[in-house]
XYZ file of C-alpha atoms in Angstrom:
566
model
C -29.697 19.147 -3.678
C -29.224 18.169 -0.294
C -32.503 15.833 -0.016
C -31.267 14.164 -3.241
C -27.943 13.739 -0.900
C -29.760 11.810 1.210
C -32.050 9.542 -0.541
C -28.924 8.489 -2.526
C -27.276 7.601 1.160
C -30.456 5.440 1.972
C -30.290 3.817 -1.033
C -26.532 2.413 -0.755
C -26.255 1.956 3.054
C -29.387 -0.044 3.498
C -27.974 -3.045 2.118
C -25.246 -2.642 4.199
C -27.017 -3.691 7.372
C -29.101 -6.834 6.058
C -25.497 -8.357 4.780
C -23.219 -7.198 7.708
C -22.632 -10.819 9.077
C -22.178 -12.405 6.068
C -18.280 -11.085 5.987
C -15.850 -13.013 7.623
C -12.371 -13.998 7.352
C -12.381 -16.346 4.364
C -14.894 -15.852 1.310
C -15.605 -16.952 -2.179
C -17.522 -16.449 -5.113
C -18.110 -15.871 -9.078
C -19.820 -12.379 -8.917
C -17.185 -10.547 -7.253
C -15.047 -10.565 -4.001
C -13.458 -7.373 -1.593
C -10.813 -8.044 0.778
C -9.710 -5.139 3.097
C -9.818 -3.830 6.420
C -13.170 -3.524 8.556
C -16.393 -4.644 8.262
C -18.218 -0.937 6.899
C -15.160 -0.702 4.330
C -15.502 -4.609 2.982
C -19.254 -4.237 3.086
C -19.396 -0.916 1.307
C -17.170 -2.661 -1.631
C -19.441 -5.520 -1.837
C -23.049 -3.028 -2.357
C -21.022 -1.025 -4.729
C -20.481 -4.647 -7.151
C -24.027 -5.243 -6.063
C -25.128 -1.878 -7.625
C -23.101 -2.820 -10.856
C -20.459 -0.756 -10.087
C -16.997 -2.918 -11.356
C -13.915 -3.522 -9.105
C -12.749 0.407 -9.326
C -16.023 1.567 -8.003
C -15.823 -0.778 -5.589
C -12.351 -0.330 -4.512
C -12.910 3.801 -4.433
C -15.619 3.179 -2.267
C -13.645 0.580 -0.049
C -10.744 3.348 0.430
C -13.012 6.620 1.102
C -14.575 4.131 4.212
C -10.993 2.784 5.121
C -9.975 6.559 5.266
C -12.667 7.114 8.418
C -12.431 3.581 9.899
C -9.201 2.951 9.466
C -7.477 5.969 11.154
C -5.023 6.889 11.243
C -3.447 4.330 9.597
C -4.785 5.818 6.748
C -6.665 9.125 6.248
C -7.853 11.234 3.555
C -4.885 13.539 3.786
C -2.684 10.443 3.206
C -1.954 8.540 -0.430
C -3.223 5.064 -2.080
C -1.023 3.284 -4.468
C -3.509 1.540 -6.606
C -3.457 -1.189 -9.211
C -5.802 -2.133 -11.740
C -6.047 -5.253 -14.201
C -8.603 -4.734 -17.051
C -10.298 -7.721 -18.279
C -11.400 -6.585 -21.623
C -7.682 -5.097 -22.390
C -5.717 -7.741 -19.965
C -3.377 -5.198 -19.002
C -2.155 -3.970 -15.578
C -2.032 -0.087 -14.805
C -0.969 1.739 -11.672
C -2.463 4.758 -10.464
C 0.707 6.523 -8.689
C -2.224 7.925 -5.854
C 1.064 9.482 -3.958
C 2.095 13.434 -2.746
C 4.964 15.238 -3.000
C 7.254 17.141 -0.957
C 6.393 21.148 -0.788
C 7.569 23.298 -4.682
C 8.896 25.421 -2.171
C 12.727 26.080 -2.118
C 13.024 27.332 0.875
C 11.040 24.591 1.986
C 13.274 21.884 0.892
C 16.289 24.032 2.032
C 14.681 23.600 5.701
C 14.219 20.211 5.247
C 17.944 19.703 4.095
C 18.982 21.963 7.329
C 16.629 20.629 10.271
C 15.535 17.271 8.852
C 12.194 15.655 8.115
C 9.711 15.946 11.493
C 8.408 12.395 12.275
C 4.512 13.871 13.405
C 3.376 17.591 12.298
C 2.577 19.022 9.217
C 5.786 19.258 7.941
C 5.805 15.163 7.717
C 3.132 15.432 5.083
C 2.803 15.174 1.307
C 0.237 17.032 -0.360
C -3.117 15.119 -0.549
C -3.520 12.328 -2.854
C -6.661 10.451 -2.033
C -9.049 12.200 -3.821
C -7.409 12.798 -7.361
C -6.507 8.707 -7.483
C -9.983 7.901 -6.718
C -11.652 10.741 -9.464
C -9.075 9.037 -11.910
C -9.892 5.060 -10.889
C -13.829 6.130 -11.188
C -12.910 7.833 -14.601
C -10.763 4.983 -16.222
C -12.552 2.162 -15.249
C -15.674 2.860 -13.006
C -19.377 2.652 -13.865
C -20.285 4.760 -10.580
C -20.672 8.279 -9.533
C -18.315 9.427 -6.717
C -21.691 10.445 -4.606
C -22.391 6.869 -5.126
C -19.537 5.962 -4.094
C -19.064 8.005 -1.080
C -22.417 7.209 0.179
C -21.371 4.718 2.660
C -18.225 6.574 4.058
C -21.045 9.773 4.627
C -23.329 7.520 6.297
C -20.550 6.562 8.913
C -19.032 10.303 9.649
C -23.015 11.281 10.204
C -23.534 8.172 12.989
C -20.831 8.814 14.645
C -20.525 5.196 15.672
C -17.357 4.141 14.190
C -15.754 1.055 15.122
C -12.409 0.807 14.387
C -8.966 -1.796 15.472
C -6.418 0.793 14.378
C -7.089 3.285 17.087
C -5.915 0.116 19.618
C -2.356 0.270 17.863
C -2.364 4.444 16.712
C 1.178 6.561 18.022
C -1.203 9.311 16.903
C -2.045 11.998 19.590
C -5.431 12.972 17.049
C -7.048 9.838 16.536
C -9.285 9.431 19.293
C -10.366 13.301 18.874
C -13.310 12.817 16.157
C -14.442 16.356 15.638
C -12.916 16.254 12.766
C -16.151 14.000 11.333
C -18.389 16.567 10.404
C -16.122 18.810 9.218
C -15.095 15.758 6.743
C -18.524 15.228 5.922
C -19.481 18.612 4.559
C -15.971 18.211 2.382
C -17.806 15.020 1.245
C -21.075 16.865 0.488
C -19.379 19.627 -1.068
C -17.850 17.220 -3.488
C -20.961 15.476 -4.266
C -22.596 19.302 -5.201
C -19.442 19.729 -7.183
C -20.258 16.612 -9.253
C -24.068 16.935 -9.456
C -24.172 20.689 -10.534
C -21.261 20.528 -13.279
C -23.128 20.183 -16.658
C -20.773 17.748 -18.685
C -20.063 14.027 -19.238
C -19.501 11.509 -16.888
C -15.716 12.302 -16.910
C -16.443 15.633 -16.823
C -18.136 15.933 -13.604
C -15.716 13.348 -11.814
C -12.973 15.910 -12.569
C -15.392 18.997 -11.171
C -15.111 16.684 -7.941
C -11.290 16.895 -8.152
C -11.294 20.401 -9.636
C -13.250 21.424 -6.636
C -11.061 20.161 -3.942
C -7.250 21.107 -5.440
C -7.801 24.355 -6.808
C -11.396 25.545 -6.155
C -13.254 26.751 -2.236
C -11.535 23.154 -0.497
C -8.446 24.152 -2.062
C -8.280 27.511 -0.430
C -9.918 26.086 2.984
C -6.449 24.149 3.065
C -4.005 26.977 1.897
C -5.169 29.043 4.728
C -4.708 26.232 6.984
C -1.256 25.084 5.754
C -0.121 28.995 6.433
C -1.691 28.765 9.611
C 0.371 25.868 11.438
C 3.578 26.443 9.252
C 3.733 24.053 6.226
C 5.677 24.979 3.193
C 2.217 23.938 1.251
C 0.320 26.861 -0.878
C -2.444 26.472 -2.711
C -0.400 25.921 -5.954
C 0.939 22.523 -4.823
C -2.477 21.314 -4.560
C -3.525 22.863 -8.181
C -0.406 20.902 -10.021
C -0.908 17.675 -7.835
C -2.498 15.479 -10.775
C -2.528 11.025 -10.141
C 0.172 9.178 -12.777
C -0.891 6.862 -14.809
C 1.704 4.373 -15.290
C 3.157 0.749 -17.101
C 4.064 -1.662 -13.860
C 7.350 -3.478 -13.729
C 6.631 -7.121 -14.085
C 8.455 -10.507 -14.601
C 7.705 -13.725 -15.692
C 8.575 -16.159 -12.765
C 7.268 -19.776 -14.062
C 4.948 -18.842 -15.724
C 3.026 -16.735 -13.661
C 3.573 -12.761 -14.330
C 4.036 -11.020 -11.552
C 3.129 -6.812 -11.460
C 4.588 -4.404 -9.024
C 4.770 -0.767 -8.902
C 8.156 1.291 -10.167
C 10.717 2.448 -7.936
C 8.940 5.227 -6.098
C 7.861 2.332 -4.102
C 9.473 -0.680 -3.017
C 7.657 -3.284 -5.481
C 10.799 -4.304 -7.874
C 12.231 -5.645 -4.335
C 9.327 -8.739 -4.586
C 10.452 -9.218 -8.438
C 14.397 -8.975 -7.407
C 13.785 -11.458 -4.931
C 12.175 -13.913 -7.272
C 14.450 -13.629 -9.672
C 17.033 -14.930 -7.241
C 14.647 -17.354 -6.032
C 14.119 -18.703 -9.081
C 17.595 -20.574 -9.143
C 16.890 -22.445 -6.391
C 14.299 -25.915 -5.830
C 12.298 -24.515 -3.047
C 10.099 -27.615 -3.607
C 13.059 -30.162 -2.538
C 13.186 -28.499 1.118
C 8.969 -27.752 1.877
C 7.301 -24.843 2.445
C 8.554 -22.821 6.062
C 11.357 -25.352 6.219
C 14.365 -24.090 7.731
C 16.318 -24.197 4.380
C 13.359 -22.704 2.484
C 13.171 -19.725 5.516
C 17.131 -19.201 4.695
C 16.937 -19.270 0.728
C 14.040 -16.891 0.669
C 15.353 -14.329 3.693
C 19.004 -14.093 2.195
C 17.056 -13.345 -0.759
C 15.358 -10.216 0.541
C 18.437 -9.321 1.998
C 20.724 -8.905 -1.373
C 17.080 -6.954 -2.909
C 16.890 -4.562 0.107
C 20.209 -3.561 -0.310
C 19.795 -2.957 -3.999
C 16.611 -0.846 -3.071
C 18.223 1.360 -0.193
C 20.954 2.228 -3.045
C 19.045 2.768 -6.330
C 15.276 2.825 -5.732
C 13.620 6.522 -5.942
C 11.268 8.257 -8.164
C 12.226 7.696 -11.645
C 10.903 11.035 -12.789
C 13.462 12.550 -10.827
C 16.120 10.096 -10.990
C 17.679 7.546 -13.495
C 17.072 3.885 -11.713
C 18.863 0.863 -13.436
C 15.834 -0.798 -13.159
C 16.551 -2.947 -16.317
C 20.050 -4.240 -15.068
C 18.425 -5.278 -11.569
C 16.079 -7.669 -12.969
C 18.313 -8.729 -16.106
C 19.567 -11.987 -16.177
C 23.280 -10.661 -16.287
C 22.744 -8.898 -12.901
C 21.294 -11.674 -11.166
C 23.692 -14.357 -11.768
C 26.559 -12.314 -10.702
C 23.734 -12.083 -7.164
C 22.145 -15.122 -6.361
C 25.993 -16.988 -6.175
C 26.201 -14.510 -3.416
C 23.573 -16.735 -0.970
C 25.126 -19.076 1.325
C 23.261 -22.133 1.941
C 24.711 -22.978 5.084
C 25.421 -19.636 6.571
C 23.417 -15.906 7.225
C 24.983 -13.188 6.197
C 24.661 -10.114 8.616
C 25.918 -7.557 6.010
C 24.405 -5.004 3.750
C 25.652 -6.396 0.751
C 24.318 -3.736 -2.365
C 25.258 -4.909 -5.792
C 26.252 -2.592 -8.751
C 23.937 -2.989 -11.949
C 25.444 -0.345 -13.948
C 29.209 -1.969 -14.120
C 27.606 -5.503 -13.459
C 29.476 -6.676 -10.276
C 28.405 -8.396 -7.711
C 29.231 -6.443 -4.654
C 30.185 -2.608 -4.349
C 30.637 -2.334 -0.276
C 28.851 -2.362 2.998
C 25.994 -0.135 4.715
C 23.792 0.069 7.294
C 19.611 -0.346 8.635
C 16.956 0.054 10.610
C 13.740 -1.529 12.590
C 10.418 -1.829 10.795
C 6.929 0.146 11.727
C 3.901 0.172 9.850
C 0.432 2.251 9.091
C -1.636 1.016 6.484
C -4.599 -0.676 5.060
C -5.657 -3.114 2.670
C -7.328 -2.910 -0.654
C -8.304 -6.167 -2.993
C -10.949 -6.487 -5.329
C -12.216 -8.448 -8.327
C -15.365 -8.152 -9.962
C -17.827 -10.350 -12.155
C -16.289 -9.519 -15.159
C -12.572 -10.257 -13.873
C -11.034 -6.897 -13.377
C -9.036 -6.523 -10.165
C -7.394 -4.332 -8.332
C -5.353 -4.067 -5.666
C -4.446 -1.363 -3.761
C -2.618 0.111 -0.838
C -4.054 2.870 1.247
C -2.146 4.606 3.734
C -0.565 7.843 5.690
C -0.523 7.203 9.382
C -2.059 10.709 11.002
C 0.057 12.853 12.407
C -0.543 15.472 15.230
C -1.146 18.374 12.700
C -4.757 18.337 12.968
C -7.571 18.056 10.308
C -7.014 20.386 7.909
C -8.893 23.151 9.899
C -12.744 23.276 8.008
C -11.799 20.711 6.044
C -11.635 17.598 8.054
C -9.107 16.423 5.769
C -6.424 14.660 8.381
C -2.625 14.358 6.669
C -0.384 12.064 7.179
C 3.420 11.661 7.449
C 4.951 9.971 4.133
C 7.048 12.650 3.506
C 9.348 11.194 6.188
C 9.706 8.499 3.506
C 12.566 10.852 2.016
C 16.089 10.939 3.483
C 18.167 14.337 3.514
C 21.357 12.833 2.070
C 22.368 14.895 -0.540
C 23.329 12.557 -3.941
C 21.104 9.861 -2.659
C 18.212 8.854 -5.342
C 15.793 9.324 -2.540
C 16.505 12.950 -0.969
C 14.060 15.507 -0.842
C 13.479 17.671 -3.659
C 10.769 20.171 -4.810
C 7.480 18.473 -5.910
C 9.168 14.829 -5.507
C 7.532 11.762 -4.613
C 9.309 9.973 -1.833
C 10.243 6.176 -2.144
C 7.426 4.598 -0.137
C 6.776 1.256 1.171
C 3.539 0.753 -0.148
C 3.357 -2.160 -2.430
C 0.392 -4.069 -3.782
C 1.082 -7.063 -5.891
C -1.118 -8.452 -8.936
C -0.923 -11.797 -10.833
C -1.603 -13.025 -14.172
C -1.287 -16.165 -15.882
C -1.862 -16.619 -19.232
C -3.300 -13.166 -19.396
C -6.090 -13.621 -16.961
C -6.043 -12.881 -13.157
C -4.735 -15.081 -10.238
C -4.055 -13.098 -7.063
C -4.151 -9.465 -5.530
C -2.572 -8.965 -2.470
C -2.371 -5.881 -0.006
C -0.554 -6.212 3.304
C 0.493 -3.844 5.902
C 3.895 -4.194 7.492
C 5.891 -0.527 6.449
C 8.873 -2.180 5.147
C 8.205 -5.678 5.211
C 5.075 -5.510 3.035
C 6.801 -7.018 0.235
C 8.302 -9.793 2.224
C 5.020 -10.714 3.206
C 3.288 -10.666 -0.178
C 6.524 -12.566 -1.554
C 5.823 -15.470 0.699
C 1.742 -15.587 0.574
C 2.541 -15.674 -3.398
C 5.226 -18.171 -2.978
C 3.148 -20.594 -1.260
C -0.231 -20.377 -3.399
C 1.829 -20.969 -6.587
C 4.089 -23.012 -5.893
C 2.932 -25.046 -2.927
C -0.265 -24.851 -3.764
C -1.242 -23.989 -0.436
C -4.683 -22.449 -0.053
C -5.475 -18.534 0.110
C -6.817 -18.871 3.949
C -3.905 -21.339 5.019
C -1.081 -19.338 3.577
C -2.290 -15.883 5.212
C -2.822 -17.491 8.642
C 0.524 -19.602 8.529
C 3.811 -18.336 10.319
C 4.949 -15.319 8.457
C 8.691 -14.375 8.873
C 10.757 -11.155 8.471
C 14.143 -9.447 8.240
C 15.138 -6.562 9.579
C 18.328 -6.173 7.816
C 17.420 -2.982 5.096
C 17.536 1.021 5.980
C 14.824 1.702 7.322
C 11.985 3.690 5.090
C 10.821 5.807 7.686
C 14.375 7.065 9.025
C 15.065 10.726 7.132
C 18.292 11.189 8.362
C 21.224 12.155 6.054
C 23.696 10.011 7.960
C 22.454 6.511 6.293
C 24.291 4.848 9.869
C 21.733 5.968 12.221
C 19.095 3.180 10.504
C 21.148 0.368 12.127
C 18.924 -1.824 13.785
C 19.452 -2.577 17.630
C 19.515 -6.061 16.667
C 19.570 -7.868 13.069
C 16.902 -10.430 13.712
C 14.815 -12.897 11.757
C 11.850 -12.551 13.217
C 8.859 -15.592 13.266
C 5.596 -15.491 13.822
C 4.928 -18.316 16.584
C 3.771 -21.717 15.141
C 7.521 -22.991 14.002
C 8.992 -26.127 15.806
C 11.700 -26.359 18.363
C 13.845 -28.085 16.295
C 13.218 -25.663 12.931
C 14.165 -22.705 15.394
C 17.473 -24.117 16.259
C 18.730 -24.776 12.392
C 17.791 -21.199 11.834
C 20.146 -20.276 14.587
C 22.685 -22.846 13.355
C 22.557 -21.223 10.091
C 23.646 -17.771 11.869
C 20.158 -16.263 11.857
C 19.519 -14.455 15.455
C 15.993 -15.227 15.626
C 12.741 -13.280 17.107
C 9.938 -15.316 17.538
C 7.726 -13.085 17.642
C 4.567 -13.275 19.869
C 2.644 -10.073 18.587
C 0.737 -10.844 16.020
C 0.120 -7.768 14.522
C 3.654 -6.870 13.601
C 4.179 -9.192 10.706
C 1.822 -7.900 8.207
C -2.344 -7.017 7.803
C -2.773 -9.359 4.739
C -6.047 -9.130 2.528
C -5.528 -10.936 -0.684
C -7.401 -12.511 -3.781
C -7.363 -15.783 -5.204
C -8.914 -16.444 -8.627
C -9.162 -20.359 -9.268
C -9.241 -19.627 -13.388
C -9.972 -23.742 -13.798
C -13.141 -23.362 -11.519
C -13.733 -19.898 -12.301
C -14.234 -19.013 -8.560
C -13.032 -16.219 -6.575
C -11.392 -16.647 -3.018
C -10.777 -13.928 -0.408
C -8.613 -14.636 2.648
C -7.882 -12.586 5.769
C -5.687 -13.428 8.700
C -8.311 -13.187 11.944
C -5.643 -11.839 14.408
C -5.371 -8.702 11.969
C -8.967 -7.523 11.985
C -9.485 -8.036 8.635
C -12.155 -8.898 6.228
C -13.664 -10.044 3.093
C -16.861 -10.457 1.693
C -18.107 -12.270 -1.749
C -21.220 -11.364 -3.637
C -23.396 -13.949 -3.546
């Protein structure tokens, strides 16, 4: 078993070094493209289309990689929200790839009583990486999951793992990497798992899951929960199972745009458009001042919405419906100012349709994730958003399985759509975007950025469609932000205490003088900012559908890349 292990290794990773320096920033191509985060994760997706493996395989093995390169930003401990466009079908689905918070009662009583750690184990969600992958490989993969794995094995067993994230990790475990062969023989007991189950296909994908939520892995991490006090047990693992799901979309002219439900932030992109929408962005130019204003007072009126309605809708009734109806957002969009900021929290109320229902408060943004876009020769896409920033827990003793700290996604205010509960998924920031027109696929996008992920995407999208800016020029472009929302990664039951220190616009460096100063005139306090880094890890796909060509951009000051099959 194990010397078939290892030939099948050889066999995927020794493409990988004769094609290394074809990846770059920019790409394109007809046979398939991968945008994501490092060079081993981009150039793992690209053998896996090579092998005739379709955008899932490729993806899966994309994420497994980005789960060792890409700590702890995201780890295998962590969750993946996941996207998938099927070509023959042209339909979007979403593969929920997220944890919940402990079953335990007692557990969630702590929570309510002490509040939600920001680092240890008691900041995680149970698992989700490697159910979301079993179920991407079984809906729409060609590919084994020792296939796919193969290049993410090859990388724990060198030991020579380059990686950006570590530069900008709060994590006190990321440089410590004995947790790499620990994570490997996981890997290799999955692949036995797989290989020895007598069964279809399907069947031996889910003796790979099977194996690692309720069989010997499953146990390895029970013991290890008990050991460093988490409220985990071995039957939160055995009922965590991936959602399928429908997205939420709109039509916004003529271009339908898919997001995830409201256990993620997503509808905020599709609020903001709507709004949008009403106004000629065209007559003021792309980043002008007025076009800045239109699209960040925007945001503000959907953030709002979000910190008061969004949480997980199997748990909660979301009016959803109302917040995208027509009704709901002409009683909104009158609400935006052209010649002056607002500086409030201004929540609207969807139920009783009025405008306005009062004031609140926010918070700063932080961020910890990865990228994930792929399309393949036969036009299926994905993307996908990989994440869990490590905490200080550890590894998951035998298991090398490092956790992450989502659960601090949750807040502890009782009433509030997103407080903890038993087996509840929090309301996460994670939010990867996919566009169709007539039916057929236009862009993925995956950014990093915590709670400005969708502000991101919402420009990059705004500019491709209806600027017609190129994919490489509109992720490398100034990127702007607002900080005026609650922040997602502030538990606290007193909703005040996510007031920012200061409400800012903040711009990337590149705008004039002169557009500075009508921002300010408008009432914006603005932050250009000079780090890079902190507006947003973009990795998106562009599919020209008149030239049939695929384009993959990356912003170089993000360490990001993308790759095309040639």
């Amino acid at each position: 078993m194990i010397k078939k292990i290892i030939i099948l290794i050889l066999l995927v990773i020794n493409p990988l070094i004769s094609s290394a320096q074809e990846l770059g920033y920019h790409s394109q191509g007809k046979n398939g493209i991968v945008a994501a985060s490092e060079k081993a994760p981009v150039q793992a997706g690209i053998d896996m289309l090579k092998m005739g493996g379709t955008a899932a395989d490729a993806a899966v093995s994309v994420i497994l990689a980005e789960a060792v390169v890409d700590y702890p930003r995201f780890n295998m401990g962590g969750e993946v929200i996941f996207m998938y466009y099927d070509a023959k079908s042209q339909q979007v689905k979403v593969l929920s790839g997220l944890g919940e918070a402990p079953l335990s009662k007692e557990g969630i009583e702590w929570y309510m009583k002490n509040g939600i750690p920001s680092s240890d184990i008691k900041a995680a969600l149970v698992p989700a990486v490697v159910d979301v992958c079993v179920k991407a490989l079984q809906l729409y993969g060609n590919l084994s999951f020792a296939q796919t794995v193969a290049p993410t094995l090859k990388l724990l067993e060198s030991g020579k793992i380059v990686s950006s994230a570590i530069r900008y990790s709060l994590s006190a475990v990321s440089s410590d990497t004995s947790w790499y062969s620990s994570l490997a023989k996981t890997f290799r007991k999955l692949i036995e798992a797989e290989q020895s189950f007598n069964g279809t296909r399907e069947q031996k994908l889910q003796a790979v899951a099977d194996r690692f939520y309720r069989g010997d892995i499953a146990d390895s991490l029970a013991a290890w929960y008990k050991a460093t006090g988490s409220f985990f047990t071995k039957e939160d693992l055995a009922k965590h199972e991936t959602e399928v799901e429908e997205p939420v979309s709109i039509n916004y002219k003529g271009y339908s745009v898919y997001k995830t439900n409201t256990w993620t932030q997503g509808p905020v992109m599709l609020q903001a458009l709507r709004l949008i929408e009403n106004f000629d962005l065209k007559k003021y130019g792309y980043l002008s001042p007025r076009y800045i204003h239109i699209v960040t007072e925007a945001l503000k009126l959907s953030l709002a919405d979000r910190d008061t309605y969004y949480g997980d809708p199997l748990f909660v009734k979301v009016p959803l419906k109302n917040l995208l109806s027509d009704e709901y957002t002409k009683l909104r969009y009158p609400l935006i100012d052209l010649n002056k900021a607002s500086d409030e929290c201004r929540p609207g109320d969807p139920v009783n349709m009025k405008a306005l229902i009062g004031k609140g408060e926010y918070l700063k943004v932080m961020g910890g994730t990865t990228n994930c876009s792929v399309i393949d020769k036969w036009g299926n896409m994905v993307a996908a958003s990989p994440s869990g920033w490590g905490s200080e827990a550890g590894a998951g003793g035998s298991t090398g399985v490092t956790h992450g700290t989502r659960l601090k996604s949750f807040n502890t205010l009782k009433g509030h759509p997103n407080c903890i509960e038993p087996g509840k998924r929090p309301r996460v920031t994670l939010t990867p975007t996919i566009v169709l027109k007539d039916g057929k696929p236009v862009l993925a996008m995956s950014c990093e950025g915590g709670d400005t992920q969708d502000q991101n995407q919402l420009n990059f999208f705004l500019a491709i469609t209806e600027f017609g800016i190129k994919p490489y020029d509109a992720v490398t472009i100034p990127r702007f932000n607002t900080n005026l929302f609650q922040g997602s990664f502030e538990p606290s039951s007193n909703r005040n205490k996510a007031l920012p220190e200061k409400r800012t616009l903040s711009i990337r460096e590149g705008l004039s003088i002169e557009d500075w100063l009508s921002l300010i005139k408008l009432g914006h306090t603005v932050n250009l900012d000079q780090n890079k880094v902190n507006i947003g890890h973009p990795a998106i796909i562009y599919f020209d559908q008149k030239e049939e060509m695929g384009y993959g951009a990356t912003d170089p000051s993000t360490a990001r890349f993308t790759g095309a099959v040639k």
